[in-house]
Every structure is written in structure tokens, then in C-alpha cells.
mmCIF file of C-alpha atoms and ligand atoms in Angstrom:
data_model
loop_
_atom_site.group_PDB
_atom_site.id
_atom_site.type_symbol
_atom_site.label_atom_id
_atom_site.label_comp_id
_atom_site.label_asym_id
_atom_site.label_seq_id
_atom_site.Cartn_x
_atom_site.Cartn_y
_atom_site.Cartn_z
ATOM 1 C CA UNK A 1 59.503 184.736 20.712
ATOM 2 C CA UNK A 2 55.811 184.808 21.242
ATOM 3 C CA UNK A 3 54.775 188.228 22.240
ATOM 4 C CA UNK A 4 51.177 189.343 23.530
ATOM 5 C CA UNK A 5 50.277 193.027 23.880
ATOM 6 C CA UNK A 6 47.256 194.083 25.601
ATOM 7 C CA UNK A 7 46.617 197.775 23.946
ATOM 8 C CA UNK A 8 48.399 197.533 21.072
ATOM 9 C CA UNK A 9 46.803 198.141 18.427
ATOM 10 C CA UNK A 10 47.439 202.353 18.842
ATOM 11 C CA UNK A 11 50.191 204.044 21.091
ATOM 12 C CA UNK A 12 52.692 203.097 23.106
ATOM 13 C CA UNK A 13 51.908 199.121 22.798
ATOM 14 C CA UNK A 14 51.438 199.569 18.802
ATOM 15 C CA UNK A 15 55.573 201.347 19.104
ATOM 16 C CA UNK A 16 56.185 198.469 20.947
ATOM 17 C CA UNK A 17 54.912 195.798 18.673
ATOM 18 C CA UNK A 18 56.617 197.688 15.642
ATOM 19 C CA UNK A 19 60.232 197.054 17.305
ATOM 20 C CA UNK A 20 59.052 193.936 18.427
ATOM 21 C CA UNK A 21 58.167 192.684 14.604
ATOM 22 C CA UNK A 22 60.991 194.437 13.572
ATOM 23 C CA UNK A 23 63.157 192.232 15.697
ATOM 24 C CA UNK A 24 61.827 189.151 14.018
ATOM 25 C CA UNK A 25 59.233 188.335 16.830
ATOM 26 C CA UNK A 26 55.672 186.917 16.871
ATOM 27 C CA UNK A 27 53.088 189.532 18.090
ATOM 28 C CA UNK A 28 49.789 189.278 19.187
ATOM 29 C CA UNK A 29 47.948 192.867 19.405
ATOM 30 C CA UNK A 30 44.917 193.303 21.326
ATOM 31 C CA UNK A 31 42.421 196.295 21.739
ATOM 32 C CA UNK A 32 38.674 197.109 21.600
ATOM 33 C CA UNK A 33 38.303 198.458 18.452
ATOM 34 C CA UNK A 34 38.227 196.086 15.640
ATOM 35 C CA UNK A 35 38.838 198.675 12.809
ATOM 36 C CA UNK A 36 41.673 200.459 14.646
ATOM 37 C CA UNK A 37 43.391 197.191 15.101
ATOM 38 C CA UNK A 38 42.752 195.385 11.739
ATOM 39 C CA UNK A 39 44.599 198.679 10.493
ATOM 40 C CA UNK A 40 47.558 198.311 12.381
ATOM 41 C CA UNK A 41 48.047 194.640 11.698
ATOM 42 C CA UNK A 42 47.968 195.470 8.169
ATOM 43 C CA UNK A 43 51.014 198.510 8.696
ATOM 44 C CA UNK A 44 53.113 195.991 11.048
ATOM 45 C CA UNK A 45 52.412 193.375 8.200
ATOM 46 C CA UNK A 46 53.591 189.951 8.529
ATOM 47 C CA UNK A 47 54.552 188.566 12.059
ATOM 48 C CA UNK A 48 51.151 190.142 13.698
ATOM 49 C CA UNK A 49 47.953 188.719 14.678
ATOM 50 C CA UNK A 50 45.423 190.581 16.079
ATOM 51 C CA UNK A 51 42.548 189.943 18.726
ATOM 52 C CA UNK A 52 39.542 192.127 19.599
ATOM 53 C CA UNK A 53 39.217 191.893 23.550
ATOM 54 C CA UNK A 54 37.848 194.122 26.095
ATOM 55 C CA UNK A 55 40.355 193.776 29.347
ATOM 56 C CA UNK A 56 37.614 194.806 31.716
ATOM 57 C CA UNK A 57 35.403 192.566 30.533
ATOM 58 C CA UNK A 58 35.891 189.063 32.414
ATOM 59 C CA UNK A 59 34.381 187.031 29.372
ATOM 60 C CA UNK A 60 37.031 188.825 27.127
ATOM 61 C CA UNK A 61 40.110 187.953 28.991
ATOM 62 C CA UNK A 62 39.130 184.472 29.041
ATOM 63 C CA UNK A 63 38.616 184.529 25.451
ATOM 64 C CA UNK A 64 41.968 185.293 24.952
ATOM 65 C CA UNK A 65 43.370 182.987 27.510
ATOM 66 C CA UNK A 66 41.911 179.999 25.518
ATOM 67 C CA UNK A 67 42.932 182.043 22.351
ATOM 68 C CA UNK A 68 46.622 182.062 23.258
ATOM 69 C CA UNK A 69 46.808 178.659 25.002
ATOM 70 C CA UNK A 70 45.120 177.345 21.506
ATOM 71 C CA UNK A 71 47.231 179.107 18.851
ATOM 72 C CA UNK A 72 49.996 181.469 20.358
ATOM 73 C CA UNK A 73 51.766 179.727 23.289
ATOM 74 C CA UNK A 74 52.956 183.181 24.618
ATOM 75 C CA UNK A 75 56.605 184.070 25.737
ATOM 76 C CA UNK A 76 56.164 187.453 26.967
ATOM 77 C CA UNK A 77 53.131 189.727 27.892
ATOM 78 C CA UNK A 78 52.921 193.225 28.018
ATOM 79 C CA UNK A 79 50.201 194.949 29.741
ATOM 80 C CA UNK A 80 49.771 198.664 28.136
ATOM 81 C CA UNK A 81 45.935 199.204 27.485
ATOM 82 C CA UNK A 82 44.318 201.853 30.200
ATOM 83 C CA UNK A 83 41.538 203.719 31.244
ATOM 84 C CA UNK A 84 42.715 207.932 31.198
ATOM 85 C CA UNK A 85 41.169 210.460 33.632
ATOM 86 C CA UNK A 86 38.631 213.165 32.580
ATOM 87 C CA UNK A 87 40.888 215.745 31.200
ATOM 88 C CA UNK A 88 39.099 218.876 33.250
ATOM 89 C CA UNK A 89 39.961 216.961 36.542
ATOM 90 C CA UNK A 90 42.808 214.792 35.449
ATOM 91 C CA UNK A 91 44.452 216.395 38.425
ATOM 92 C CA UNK A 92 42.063 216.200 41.312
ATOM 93 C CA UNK A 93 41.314 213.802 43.976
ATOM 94 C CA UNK A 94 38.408 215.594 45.189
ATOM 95 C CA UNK A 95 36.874 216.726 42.000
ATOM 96 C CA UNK A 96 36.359 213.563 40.088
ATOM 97 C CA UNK A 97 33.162 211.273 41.113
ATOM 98 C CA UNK A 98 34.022 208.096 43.595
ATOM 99 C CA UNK A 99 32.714 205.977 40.387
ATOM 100 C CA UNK A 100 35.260 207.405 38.451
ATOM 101 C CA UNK A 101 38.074 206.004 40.618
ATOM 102 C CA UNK A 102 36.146 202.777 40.815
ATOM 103 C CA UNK A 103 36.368 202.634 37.025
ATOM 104 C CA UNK A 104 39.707 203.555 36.496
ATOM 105 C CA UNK A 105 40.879 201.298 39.074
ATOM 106 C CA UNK A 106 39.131 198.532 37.399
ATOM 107 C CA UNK A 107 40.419 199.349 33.955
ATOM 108 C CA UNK A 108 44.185 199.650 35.477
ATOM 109 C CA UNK A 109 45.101 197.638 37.833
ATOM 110 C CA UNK A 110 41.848 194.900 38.350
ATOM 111 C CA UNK A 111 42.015 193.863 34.968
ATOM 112 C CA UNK A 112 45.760 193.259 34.570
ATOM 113 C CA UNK A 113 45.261 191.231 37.713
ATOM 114 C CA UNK A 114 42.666 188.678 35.988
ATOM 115 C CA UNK A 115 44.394 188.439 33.185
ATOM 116 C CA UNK A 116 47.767 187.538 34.219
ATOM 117 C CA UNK A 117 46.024 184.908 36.898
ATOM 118 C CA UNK A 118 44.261 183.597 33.533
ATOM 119 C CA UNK A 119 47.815 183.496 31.798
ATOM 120 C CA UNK A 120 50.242 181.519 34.871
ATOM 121 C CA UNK A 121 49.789 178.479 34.164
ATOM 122 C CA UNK A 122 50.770 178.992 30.322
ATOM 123 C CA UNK A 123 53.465 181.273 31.329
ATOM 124 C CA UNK A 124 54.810 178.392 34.255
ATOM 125 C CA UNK A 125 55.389 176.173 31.582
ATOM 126 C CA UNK A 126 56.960 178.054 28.803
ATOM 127 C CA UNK A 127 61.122 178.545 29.272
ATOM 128 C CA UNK A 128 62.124 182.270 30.750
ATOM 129 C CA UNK A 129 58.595 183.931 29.975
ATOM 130 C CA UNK A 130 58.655 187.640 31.168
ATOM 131 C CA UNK A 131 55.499 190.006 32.265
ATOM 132 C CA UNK A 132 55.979 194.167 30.571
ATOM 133 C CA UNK A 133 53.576 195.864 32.694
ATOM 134 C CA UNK A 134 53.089 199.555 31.491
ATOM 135 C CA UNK A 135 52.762 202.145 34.223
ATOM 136 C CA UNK A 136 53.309 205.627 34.631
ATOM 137 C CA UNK A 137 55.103 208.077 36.199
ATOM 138 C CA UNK A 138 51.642 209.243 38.138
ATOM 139 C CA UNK A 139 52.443 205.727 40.065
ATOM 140 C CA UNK A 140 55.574 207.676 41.131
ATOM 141 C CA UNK A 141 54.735 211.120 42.138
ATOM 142 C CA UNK A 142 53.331 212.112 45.298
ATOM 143 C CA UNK A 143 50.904 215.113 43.562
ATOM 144 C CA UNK A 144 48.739 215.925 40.797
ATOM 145 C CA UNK A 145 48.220 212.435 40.206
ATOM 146 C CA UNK A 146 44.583 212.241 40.246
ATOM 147 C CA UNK A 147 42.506 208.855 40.079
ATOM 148 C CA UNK A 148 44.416 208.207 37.159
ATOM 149 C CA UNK A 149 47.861 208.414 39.529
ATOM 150 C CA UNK A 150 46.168 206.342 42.301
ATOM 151 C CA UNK A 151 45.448 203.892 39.956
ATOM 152 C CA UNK A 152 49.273 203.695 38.416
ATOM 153 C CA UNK A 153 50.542 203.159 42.315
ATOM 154 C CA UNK A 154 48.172 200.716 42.944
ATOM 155 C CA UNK A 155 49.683 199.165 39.644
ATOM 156 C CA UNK A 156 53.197 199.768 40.686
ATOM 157 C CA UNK A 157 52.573 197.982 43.514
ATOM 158 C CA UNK A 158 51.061 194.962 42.173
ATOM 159 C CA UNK A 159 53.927 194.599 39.449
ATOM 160 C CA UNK A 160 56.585 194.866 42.750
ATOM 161 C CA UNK A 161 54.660 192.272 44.332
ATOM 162 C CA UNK A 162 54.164 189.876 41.111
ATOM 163 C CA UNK A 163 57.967 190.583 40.642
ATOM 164 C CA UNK A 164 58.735 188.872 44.131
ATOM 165 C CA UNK A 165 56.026 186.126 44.091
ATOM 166 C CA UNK A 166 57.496 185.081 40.172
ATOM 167 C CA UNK A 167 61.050 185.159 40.677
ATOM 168 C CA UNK A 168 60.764 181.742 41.936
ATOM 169 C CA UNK A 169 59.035 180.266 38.821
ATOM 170 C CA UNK A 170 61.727 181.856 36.842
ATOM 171 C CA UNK A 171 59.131 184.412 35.406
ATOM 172 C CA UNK A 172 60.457 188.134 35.080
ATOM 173 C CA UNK A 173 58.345 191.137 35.743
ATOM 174 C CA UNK A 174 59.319 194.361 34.875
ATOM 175 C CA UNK A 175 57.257 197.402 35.567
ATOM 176 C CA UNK A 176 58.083 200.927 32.957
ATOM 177 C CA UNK A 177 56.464 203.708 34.045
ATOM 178 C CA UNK A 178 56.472 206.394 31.072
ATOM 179 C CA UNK A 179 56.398 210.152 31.542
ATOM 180 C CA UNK A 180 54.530 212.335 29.037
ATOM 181 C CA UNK A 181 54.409 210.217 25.870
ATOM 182 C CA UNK A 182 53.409 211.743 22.335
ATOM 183 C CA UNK A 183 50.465 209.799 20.518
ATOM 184 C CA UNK A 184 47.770 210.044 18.613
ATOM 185 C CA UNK A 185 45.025 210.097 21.695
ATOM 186 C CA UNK A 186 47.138 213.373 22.945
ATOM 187 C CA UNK A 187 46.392 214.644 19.655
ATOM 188 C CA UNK A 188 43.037 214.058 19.588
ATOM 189 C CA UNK A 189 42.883 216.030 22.790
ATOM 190 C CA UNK A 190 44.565 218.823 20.934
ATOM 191 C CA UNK A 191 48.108 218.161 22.533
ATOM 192 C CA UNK A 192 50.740 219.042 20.282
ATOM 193 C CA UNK A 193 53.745 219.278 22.696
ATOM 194 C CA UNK A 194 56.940 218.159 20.755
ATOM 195 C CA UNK A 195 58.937 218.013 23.945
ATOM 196 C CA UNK A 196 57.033 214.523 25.099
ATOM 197 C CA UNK A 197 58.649 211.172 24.711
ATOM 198 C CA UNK A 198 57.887 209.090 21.473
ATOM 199 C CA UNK A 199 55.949 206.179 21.704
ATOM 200 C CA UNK A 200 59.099 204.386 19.707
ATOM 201 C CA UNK A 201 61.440 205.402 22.911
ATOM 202 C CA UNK A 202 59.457 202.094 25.024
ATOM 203 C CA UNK A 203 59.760 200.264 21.576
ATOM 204 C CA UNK A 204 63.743 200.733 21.885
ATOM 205 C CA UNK A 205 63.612 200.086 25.399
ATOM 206 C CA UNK A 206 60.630 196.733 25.581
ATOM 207 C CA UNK A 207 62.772 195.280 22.899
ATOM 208 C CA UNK A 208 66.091 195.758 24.490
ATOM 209 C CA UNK A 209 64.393 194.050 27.871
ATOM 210 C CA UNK A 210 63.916 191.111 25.372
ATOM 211 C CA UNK A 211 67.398 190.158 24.314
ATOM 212 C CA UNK A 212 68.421 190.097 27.808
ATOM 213 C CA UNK A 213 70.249 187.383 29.470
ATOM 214 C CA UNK A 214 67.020 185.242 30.985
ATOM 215 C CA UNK A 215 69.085 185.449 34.446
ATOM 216 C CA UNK A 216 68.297 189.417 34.139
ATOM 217 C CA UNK A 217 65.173 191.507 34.771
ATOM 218 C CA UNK A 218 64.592 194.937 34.111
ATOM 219 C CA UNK A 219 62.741 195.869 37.646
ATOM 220 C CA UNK A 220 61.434 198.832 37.165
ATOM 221 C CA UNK A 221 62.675 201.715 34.675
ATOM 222 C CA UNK A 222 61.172 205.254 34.783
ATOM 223 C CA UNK A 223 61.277 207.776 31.580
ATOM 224 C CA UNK A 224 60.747 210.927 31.627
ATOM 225 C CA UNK A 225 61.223 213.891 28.905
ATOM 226 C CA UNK A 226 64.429 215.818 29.292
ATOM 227 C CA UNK A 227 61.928 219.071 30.715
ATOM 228 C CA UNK A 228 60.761 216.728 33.058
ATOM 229 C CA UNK A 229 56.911 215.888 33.601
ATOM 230 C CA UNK A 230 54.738 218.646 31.962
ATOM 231 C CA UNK A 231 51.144 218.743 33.595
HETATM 232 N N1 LIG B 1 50.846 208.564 26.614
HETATM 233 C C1 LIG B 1 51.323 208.996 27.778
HETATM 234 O O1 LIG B 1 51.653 210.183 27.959
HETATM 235 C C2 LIG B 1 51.491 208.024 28.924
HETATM 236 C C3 LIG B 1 52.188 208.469 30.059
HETATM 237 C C4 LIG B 1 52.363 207.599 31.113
HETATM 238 C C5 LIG B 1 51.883 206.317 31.046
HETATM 239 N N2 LIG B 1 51.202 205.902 29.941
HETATM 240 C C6 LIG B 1 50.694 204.526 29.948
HETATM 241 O O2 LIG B 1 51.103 203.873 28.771
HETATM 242 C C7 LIG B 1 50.118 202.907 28.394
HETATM 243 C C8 LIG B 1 49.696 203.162 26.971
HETATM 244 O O3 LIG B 1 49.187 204.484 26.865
HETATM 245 P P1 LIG B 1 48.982 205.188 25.458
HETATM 246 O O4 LIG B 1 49.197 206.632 25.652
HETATM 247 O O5 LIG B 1 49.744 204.450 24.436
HETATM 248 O O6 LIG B 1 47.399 204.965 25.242
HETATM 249 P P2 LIG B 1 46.554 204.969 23.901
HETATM 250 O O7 LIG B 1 47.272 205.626 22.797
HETATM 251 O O8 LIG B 1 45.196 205.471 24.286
HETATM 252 O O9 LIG B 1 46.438 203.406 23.543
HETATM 253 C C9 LIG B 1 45.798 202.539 24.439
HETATM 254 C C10 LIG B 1 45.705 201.157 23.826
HETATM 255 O O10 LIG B 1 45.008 200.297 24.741
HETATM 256 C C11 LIG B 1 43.796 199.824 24.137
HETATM 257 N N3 LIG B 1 42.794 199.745 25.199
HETATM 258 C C12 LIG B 1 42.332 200.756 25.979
HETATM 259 N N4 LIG B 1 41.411 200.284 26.835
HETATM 260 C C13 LIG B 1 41.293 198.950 26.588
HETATM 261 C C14 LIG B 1 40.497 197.929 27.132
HETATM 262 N N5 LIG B 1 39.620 198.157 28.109
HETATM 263 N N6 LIG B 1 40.636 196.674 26.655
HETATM 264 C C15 LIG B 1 41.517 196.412 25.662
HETATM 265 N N7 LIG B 1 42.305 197.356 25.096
HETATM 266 C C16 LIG B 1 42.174 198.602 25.552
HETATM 267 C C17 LIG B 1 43.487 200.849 23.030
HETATM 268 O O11 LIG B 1 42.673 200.344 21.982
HETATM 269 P P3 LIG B 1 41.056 200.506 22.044
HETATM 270 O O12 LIG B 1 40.764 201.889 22.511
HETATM 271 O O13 LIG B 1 40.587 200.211 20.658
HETATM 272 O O14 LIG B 1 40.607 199.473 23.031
HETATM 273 C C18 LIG B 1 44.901 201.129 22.540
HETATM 274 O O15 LIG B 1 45.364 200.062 21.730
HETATM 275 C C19 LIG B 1 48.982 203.055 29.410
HETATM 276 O O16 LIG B 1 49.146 202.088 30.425
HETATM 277 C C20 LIG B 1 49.184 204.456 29.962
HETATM 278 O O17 LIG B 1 48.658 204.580 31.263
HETATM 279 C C21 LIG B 1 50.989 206.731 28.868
#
């Protein structure tokens, strides 16, 4: 299969396209950063292409659309690239600026929305295409969720609704919402908690969802480290 992944060039969508190539599939990574992404198609090696792309940016996600429609007639799109909270008020829904949600909201949910409208008709014509969309557990909780967590339900809702509204076409939507997942932006931010998930646990699970029976859909799978969420 054809596989696009928006955000994959580092994190959870780069563990996802490394099971993915693994599994003999076509990937297509995209992110913003051209060095960060020409590095990781080298290490996934043959199988990858890559595409520099800013989701936000409207111009972008049509550049891709043509892109793909062009060169990589796509089977399956996942959606993992996001915008994270300000770490000092990741919690807050008072604290952080009104702009801040606007951004956020933009980044997470707005964007996805554009680009899968961009996508349909590719996706209508290809046989049992399926939509990954990459959530969180924030879009589950009912505290400490921050912009960032009303973001993630606003998400969660749109990938219930696309879900229904698909099903029709014969186009599967499944929505993962990941718990506290190690990478190397958590480092960066001096996180060094072991306990988190690995980025390779949605890389087990995304390509599982792909072997599946085209008559089943993943709906919605939530994973969380044994501890639970940490905050
Ligand atoms: N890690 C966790 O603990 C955790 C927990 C729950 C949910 N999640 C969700 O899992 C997904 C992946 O998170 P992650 O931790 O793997 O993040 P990450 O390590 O920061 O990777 C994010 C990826 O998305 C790309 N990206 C970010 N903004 C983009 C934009 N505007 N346009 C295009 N690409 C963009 C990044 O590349 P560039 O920066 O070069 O663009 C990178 O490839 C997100 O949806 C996140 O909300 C993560």
C-alpha cells in the first residue's frame, strides 16, 4: 500500500513509518523541516519519499494534494503532526493567551480538516483507503487538559464524525489517542521518564490496523502507560 504520514519525519509518525516500511509498504513522510526529514528518509531507506509541507499553511496542503494525486496515489493517511502547549501552562485553561488556543486549534484540528477535504476525492476512488488520525488522551480526559486537550476533543470529535459520514464510501477512520509517549521532543524538554510509551508501540499497533480485513475498522483505540497518564 500507499501510505502518507503527515509528521513523520520525527516521533510517533517516523515509528510509524519504520513498521510501515518494514512491512513492505510505500511511505510518504511529511514535516516542516527539510533537514530533519531528508535524515529520516535516509535511516528508513528504500520504500520512503519525503515532502516538506507546512499543514497550517493552506498553500502547503495543496501542494501535497497535487503531489500525491501526481506521483503517490495514496491508500492510507495518517494524520500525526501537532502544535504542543507552552510547557509552563500546558495545564491551564485560564493561563494561556486566547491566541494560543486559536493557534493550537488551527494546528490540530483545522488543518487535518483541509487536508483530508483536499484528499476525498483521491481517497473515493482508491479500493478500501483508511484515514489514522493521531489524537491524544487529553481528547479524553475531563482535566488538566489545557488548550492542547481542547484541541485533541475537538479532534476526537471530528474523527467520530468523519468515521460516520465515510463509512458509506467504504473509507475507514480510526482515531488513536496516545498517552505519554517517549520521543526525542520530550527529551529536548529534558523529559527522561522511562515509564512512557515508545513511539514503536503505535508502529505495532498503525501497522496491525493495516492488515485488517477491509470490512474492519479500528474506531478508536486509547494507550496509555501501565502507571497511567503522568502530568
Ligand atoms: N508524545 C506524546 O507524549 C503524545 C501523547 C499524546 C498524543 N500525542 C500526539 O501524537 C502525535 C505525534 O506527536 P509526537 O510526540 O510524535 O510529536 P513530535 O515528536 O514533535 O513530532 C511531530 C511531527 O509532526 C511534524 N509537524 C509538526 N507540526 C507540523 C506542521 N505544522 N506541518 C507539518 N508537519 C508538522 C514534525 O516535524 P517538523 O517539526 O519538522 O514540522 C514531526 O515530524 C501528535 O498528534 C500528538 O498530539 C503525542
Amino acid at each position: 500500500m500507499r501510505i502518507l504520514i503527515v509528521g513523520g519525519s520525527r516521533g510517533i509518525g517516523k515509528a510509524i513509518a519504520a513498521e510501515l516500511v518494514k512491512s513492505g509498504h510505500s511511505v510518504l513522510v511529511t514535516g516542516r523541516n527539510k533537514e530533519t526529514l531528508e535524515r529520516t528518509g535516509q535511516e528508513l531507506g528504500a520504500g520512503v519519499q519525503t515532502f516538506a509541507m507546512d499543514v497550517t499553511k493552506e498553500a502547503d496542503a495543496k501542494a501535497l494534494a497535487a503531489y500525491v494525486e501526481k506521483d503517490f496515489p495514496v491508500d492510507g493517511v495518517v494524520l500525526s503532526a501537532a502544535q504542543f502547549p507552552k510547557p509552563e501552562t500546558k495545564t491551564s485553561v485560564t493561563a494561556p493567551e486566547a491566541e494560543e488556543l486559536s493557534s493550537i486549534l488551527d494546528a490540530n484540528v483545522t488543518a487535518n480538516y483541509r487536508l483530508i477535504r483536499l484528499l476525498l476525492p483521491q481517497l473515493k476512488a482508491r479500493k478500501d483507503p483508511r484515514v489514522v488520525i493521531i489524537g491524544s488522551t487529553s481528547g479524553i480526559r475531563q482535566d488538566k487538559g489545557g488548550v492542547y486537550g481542547i484541541s485533541k476533543w475537538a479532534l476526537a470529535s471530528y474523527a467520530y464524525n468523519l468515521r460516520d459520514e465515510l463509512k458509506g464510501l467504504g473509507i475507514g477512520v480510526s482515531l488513536i489517542n496516545p498517552g505519554g509517549t517517549f520521543t526525542e521532543t520530550r527529551v529536548k524538554h529534558g523529559e527522561e521518564d522511562r515509564s512512557l510509551l515508545e513511539s514503536s508501540d503505535f508502529g505495532i499497533l498503525v501497522d496491525a490496523l493495516f492488515r485488517m480485513s477491509p470490512q474492519a475498522v479500528l474506531e478508536r483505540v486509547d494507550m496509555r502507560p501501565l502507571a497511567g497518564d503522568t502530568y
